[in-house]
PDB file of C-alpha atoms in Angstrom:
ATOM      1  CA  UNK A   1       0.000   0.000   0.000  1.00 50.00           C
ATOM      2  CA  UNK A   2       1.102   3.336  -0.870  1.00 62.00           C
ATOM      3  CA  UNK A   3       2.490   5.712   1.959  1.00 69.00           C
ATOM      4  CA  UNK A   4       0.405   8.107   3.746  1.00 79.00           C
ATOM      5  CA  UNK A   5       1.040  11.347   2.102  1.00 82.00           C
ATOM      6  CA  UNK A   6       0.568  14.536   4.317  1.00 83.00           C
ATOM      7  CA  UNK A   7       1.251  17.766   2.658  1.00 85.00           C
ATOM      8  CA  UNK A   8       2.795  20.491   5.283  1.00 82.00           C
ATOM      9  CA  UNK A   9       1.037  24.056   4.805  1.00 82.00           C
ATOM     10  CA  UNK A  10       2.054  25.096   8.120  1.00 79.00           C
ATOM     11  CA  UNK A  11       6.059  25.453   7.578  1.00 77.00           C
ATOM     12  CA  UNK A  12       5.434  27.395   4.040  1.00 77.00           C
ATOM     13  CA  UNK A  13       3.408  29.418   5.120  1.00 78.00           C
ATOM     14  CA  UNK A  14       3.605  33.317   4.011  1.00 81.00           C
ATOM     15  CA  UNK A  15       5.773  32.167   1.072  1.00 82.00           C
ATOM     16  CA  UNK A  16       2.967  32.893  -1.530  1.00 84.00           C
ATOM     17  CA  UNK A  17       2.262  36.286  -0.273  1.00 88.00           C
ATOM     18  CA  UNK A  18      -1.085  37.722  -0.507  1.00 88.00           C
ATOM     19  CA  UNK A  19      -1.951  34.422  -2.191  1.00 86.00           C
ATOM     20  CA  UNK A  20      -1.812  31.817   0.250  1.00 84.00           C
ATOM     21  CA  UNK A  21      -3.199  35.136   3.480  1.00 86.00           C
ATOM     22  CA  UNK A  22      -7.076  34.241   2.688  1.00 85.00           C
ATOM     23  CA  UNK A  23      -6.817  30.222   1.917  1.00 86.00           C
ATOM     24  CA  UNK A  24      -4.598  27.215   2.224  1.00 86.00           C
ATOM     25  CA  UNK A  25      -1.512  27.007  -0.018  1.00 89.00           C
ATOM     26  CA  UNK A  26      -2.781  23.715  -1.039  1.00 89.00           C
ATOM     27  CA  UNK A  27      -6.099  25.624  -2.719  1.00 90.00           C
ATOM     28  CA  UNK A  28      -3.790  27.935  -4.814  1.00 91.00           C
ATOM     29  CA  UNK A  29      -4.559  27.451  -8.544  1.00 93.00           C
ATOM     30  CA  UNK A  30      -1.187  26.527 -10.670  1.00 93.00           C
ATOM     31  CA  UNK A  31      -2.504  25.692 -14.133  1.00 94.00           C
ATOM     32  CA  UNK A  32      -5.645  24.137 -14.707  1.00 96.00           C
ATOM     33  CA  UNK A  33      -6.060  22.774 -10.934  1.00 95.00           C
ATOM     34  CA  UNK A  34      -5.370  23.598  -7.625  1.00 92.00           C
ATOM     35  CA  UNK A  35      -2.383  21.739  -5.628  1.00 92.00           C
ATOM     36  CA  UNK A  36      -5.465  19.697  -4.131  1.00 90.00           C
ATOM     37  CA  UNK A  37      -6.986  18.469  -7.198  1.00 93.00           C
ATOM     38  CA  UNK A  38      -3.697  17.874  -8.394  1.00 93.00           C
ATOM     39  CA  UNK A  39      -3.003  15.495  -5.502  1.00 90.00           C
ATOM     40  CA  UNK A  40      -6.429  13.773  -5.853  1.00 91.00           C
ATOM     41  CA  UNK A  41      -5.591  12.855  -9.028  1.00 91.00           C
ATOM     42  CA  UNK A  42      -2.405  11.595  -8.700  1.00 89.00           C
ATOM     43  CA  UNK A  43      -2.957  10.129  -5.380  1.00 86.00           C
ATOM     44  CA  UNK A  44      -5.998   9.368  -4.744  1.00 84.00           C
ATOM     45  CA  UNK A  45      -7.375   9.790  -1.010  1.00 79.00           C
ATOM     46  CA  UNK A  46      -3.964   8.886   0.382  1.00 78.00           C
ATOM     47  CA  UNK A  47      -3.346  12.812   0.960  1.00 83.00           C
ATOM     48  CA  UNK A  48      -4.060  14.457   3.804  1.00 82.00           C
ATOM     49  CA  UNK A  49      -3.029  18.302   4.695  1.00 81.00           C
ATOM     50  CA  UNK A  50      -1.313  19.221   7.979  1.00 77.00           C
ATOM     51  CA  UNK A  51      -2.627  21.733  10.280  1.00 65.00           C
ATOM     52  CA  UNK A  52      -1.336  22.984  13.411  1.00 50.00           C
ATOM     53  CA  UNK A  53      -3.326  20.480  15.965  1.00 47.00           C
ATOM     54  CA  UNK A  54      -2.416  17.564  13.597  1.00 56.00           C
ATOM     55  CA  UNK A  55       0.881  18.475  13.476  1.00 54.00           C
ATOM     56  CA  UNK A  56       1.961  16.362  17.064  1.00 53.00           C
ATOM     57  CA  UNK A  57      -0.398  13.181  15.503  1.00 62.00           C
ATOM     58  CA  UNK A  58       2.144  12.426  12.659  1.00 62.00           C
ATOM     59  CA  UNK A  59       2.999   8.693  12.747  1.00 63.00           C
ATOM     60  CA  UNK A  60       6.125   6.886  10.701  1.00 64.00           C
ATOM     61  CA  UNK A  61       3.752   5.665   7.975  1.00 71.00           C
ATOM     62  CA  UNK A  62       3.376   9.414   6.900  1.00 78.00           C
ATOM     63  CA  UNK A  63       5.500  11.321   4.246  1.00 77.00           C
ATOM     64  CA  UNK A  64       5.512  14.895   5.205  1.00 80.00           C
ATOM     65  CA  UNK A  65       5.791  17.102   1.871  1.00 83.00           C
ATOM     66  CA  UNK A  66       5.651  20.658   1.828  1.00 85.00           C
ATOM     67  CA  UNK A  67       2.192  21.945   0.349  1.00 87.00           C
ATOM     68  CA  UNK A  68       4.039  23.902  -1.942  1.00 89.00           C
ATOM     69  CA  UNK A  69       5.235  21.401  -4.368  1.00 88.00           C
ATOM     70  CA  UNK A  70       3.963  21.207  -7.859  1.00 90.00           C
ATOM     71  CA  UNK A  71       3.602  17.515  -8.064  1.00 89.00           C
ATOM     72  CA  UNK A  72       3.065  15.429 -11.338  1.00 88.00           C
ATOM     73  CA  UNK A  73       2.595  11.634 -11.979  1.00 86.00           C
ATOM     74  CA  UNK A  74       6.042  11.138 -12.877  1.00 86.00           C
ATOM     75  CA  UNK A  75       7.300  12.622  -9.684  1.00 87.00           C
ATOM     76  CA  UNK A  76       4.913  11.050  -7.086  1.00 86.00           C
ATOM     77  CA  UNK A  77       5.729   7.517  -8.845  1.00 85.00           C
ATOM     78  CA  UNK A  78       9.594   8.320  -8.089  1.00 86.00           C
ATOM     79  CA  UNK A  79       8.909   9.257  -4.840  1.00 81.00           C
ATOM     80  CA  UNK A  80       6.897   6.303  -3.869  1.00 79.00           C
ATOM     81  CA  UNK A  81       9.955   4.133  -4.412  1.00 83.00           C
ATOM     82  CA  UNK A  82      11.800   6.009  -2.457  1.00 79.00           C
ATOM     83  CA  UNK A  83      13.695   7.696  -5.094  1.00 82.00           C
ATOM     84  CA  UNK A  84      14.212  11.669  -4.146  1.00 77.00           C
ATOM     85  CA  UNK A  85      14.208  13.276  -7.403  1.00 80.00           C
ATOM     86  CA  UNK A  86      13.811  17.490  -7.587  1.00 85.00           C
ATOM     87  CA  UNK A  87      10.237  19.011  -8.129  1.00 86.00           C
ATOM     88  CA  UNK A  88       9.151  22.351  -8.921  1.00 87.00           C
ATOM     89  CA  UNK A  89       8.314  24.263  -5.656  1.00 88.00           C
ATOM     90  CA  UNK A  90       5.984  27.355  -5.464  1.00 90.00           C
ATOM     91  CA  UNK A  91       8.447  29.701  -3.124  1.00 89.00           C
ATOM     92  CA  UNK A  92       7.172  32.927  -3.938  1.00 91.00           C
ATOM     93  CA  UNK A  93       4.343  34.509  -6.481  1.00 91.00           C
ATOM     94  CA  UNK A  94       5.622  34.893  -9.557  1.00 93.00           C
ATOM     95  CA  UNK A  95       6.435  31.039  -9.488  1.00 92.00           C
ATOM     96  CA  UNK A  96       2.725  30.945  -9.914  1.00 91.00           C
ATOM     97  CA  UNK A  97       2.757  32.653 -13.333  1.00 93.00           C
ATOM     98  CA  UNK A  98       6.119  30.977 -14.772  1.00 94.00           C
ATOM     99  CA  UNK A  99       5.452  27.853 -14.102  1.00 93.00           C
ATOM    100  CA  UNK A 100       1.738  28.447 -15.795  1.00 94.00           C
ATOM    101  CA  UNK A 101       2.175  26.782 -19.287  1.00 96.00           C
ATOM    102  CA  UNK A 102       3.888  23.451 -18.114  1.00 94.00           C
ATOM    103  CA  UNK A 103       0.981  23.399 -15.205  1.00 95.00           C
ATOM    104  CA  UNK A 104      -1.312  23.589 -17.925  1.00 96.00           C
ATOM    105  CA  UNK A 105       0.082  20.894 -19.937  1.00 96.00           C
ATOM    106  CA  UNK A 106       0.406  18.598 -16.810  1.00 94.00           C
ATOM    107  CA  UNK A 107      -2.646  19.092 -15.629  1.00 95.00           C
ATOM    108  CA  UNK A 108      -4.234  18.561 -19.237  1.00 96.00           C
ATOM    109  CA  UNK A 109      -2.735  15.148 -19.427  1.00 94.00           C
ATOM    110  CA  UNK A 110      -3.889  14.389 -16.018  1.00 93.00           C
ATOM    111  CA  UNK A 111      -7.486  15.551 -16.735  1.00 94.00           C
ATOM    112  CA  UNK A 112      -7.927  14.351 -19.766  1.00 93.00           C
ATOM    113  CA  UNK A 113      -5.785  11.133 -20.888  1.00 88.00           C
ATOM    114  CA  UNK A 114      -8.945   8.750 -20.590  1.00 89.00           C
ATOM    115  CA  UNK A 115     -11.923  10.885 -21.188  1.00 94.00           C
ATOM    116  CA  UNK A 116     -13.312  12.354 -24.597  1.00 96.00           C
ATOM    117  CA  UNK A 117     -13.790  15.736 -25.190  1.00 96.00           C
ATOM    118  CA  UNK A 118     -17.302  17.109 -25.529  1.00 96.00           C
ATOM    119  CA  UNK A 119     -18.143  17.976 -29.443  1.00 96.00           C
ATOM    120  CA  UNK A 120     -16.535  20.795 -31.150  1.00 95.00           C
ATOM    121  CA  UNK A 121     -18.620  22.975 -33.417  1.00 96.00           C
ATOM    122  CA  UNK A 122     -17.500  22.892 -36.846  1.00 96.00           C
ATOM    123  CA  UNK A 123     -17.960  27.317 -36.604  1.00 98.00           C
ATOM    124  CA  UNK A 124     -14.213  27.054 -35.129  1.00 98.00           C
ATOM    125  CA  UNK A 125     -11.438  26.808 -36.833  1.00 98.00           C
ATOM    126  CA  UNK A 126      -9.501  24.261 -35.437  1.00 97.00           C
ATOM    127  CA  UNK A 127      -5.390  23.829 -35.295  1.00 98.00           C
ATOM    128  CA  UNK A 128      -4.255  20.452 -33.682  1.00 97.00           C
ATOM    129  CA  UNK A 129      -7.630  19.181 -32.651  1.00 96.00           C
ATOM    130  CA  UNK A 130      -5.921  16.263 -30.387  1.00 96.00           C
ATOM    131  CA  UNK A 131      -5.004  18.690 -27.846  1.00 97.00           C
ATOM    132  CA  UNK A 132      -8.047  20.324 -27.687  1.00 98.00           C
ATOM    133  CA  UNK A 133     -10.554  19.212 -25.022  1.00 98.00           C
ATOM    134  CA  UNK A 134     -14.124  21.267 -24.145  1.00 98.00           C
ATOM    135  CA  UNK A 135     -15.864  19.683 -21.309  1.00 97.00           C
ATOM    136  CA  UNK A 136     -20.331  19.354 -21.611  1.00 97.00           C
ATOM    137  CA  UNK A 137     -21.842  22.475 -21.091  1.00 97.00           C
ATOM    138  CA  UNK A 138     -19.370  24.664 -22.872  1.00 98.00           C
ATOM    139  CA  UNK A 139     -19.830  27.121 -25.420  1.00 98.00           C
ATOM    140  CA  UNK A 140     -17.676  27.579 -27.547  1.00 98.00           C
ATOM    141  CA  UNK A 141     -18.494  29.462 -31.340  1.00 97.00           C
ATOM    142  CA  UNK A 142     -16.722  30.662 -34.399  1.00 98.00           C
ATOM    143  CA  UNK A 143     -13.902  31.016 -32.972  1.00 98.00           C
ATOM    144  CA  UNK A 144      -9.895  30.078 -33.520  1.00 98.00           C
ATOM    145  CA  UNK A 145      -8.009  27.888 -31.728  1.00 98.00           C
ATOM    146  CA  UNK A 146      -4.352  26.716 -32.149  1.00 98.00           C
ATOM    147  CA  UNK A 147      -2.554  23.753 -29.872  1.00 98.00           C
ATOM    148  CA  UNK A 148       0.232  23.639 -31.719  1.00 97.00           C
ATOM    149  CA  UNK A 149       2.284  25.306 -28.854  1.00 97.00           C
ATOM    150  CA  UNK A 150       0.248  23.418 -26.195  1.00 97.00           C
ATOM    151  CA  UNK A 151      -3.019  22.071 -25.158  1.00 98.00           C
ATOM    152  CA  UNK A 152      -6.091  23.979 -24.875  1.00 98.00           C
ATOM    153  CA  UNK A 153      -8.771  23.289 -21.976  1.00 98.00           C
ATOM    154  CA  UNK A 154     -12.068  24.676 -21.402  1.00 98.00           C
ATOM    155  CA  UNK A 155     -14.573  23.785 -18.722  1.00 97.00           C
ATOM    156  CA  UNK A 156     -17.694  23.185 -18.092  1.00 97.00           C
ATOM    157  CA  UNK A 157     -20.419  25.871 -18.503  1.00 98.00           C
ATOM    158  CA  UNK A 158     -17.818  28.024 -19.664  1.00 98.00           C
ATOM    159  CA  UNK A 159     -18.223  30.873 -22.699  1.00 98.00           C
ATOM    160  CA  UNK A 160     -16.204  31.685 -25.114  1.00 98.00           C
ATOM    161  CA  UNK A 161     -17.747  34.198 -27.376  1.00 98.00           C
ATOM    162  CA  UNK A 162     -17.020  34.580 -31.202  1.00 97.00           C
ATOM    163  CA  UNK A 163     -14.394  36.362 -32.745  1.00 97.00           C
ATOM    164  CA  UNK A 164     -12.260  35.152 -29.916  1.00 98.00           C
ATOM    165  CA  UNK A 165      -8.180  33.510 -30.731  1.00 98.00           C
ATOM    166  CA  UNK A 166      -6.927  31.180 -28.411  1.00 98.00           C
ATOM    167  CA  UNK A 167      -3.192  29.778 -28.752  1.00 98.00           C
ATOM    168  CA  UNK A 168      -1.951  27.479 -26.179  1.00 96.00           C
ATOM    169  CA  UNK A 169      -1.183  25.928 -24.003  1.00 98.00           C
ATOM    170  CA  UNK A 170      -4.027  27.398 -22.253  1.00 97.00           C
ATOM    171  CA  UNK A 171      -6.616  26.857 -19.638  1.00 97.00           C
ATOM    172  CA  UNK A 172     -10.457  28.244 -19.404  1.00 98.00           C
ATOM    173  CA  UNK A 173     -11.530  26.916 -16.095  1.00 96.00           C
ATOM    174  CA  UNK A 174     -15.569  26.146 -15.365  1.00 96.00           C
ATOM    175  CA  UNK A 175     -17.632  28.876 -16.238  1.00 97.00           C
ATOM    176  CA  UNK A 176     -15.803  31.271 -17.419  1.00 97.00           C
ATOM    177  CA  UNK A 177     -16.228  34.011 -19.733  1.00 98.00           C
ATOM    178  CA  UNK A 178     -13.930  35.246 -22.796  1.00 98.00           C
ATOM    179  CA  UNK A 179     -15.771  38.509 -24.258  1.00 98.00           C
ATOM    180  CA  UNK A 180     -15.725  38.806 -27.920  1.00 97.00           C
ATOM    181  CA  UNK A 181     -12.745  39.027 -30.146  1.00 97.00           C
ATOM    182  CA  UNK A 182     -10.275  38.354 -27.173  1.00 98.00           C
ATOM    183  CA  UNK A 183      -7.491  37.268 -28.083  1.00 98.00           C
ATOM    184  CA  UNK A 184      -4.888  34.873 -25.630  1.00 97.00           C
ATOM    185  CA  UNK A 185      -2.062  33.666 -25.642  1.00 96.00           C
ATOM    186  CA  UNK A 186       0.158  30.400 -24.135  1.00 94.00           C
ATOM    187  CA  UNK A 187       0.801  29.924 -20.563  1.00 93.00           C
ATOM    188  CA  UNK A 188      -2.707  32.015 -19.514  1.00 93.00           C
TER     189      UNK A 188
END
């Protein structure tokens, strides 16, 4: 069975500045999904986040991580055989924002290697349709979009009026709105 993981946001804390002041480093948005949903998906319900009372309950079957890693399948696999390999840590802000387009693609993989993407309307014009995926409920008309440079995502209920250019990699989380004739480009 796979080691308890418990992700410290307790030591790290303040790192993020304003960011992680009015919620849990772990609920921080890098790429398409939070640190949290990135952890559910990679590990399933063996995460669990430490807080200051749980801190003194820790047992030896726990891993203590710091909340602030960016994790990715690869990683946690390498990890679980006890092979200590380097990940990419949020440390400050702007980490947030460079490490944006490979979050993105991560994440895409993640969300999307089993599932099929909702239909696209044949009003777009399409450029690498493979790394395209539009969840139900999206809308999504006479517009351009280009993967080429990375995968685009767009949630559920989301908008994406006409006129609008999207170039990737880039993510359009659950209902959103892009206003007419916006145009956007990778790593957003």
């Amino acid at each position: 069975m796979a080691q308890k993981i418990v992700l410290d946001d307790v030591t790290c804390r303040g790192d993020l500045y304003p960011f992680d002041v009015v919620r849990s480093i772990v609920d921080i948005r890098a790429g398409i999904l939070t640190l949290r949903e990135k952890w559910k998906l990679i590990a399933g319900n063996n995460v669990t986040i430490l807080s200051e009372e749980k801190s003194k309950k820790l047992n030896n079957d726990c891993m203590l991580v710091e909340a602030g890693i960016l994790p990715t399948l690869s990683w946690y696999r390498q990890m679980q055989k006890g092979t200590r390999t380097p990940a990419i840590r949020l440390i400050h802000p702007w980490h947030i924002f460079e490490t944006n387009a490979k979050n993105i693609v991560d994440d895409f993989e993640l969300i999307c290697k089993s599932r099929v993407s909702a239909p696209i309307s044949e009003t777009n014009k399409i450029i690498n349709r493979q790394d395209v995926f539009i969840e139900e409920g999206a809308v999504v008309e006479h517009c351009i979009i280009n993967a080429l440079e990375g995968p685009i995502y767009i949630g559920k209920n989301a908008l994406v009026m006409e006129g609008c250019m999207l170039r990737g990699p880039i993510a359009i989380c659950e209902s959103s709105v892009i206003k007419m004739g916006t145009k956007m480009y990778g790593g957003t």
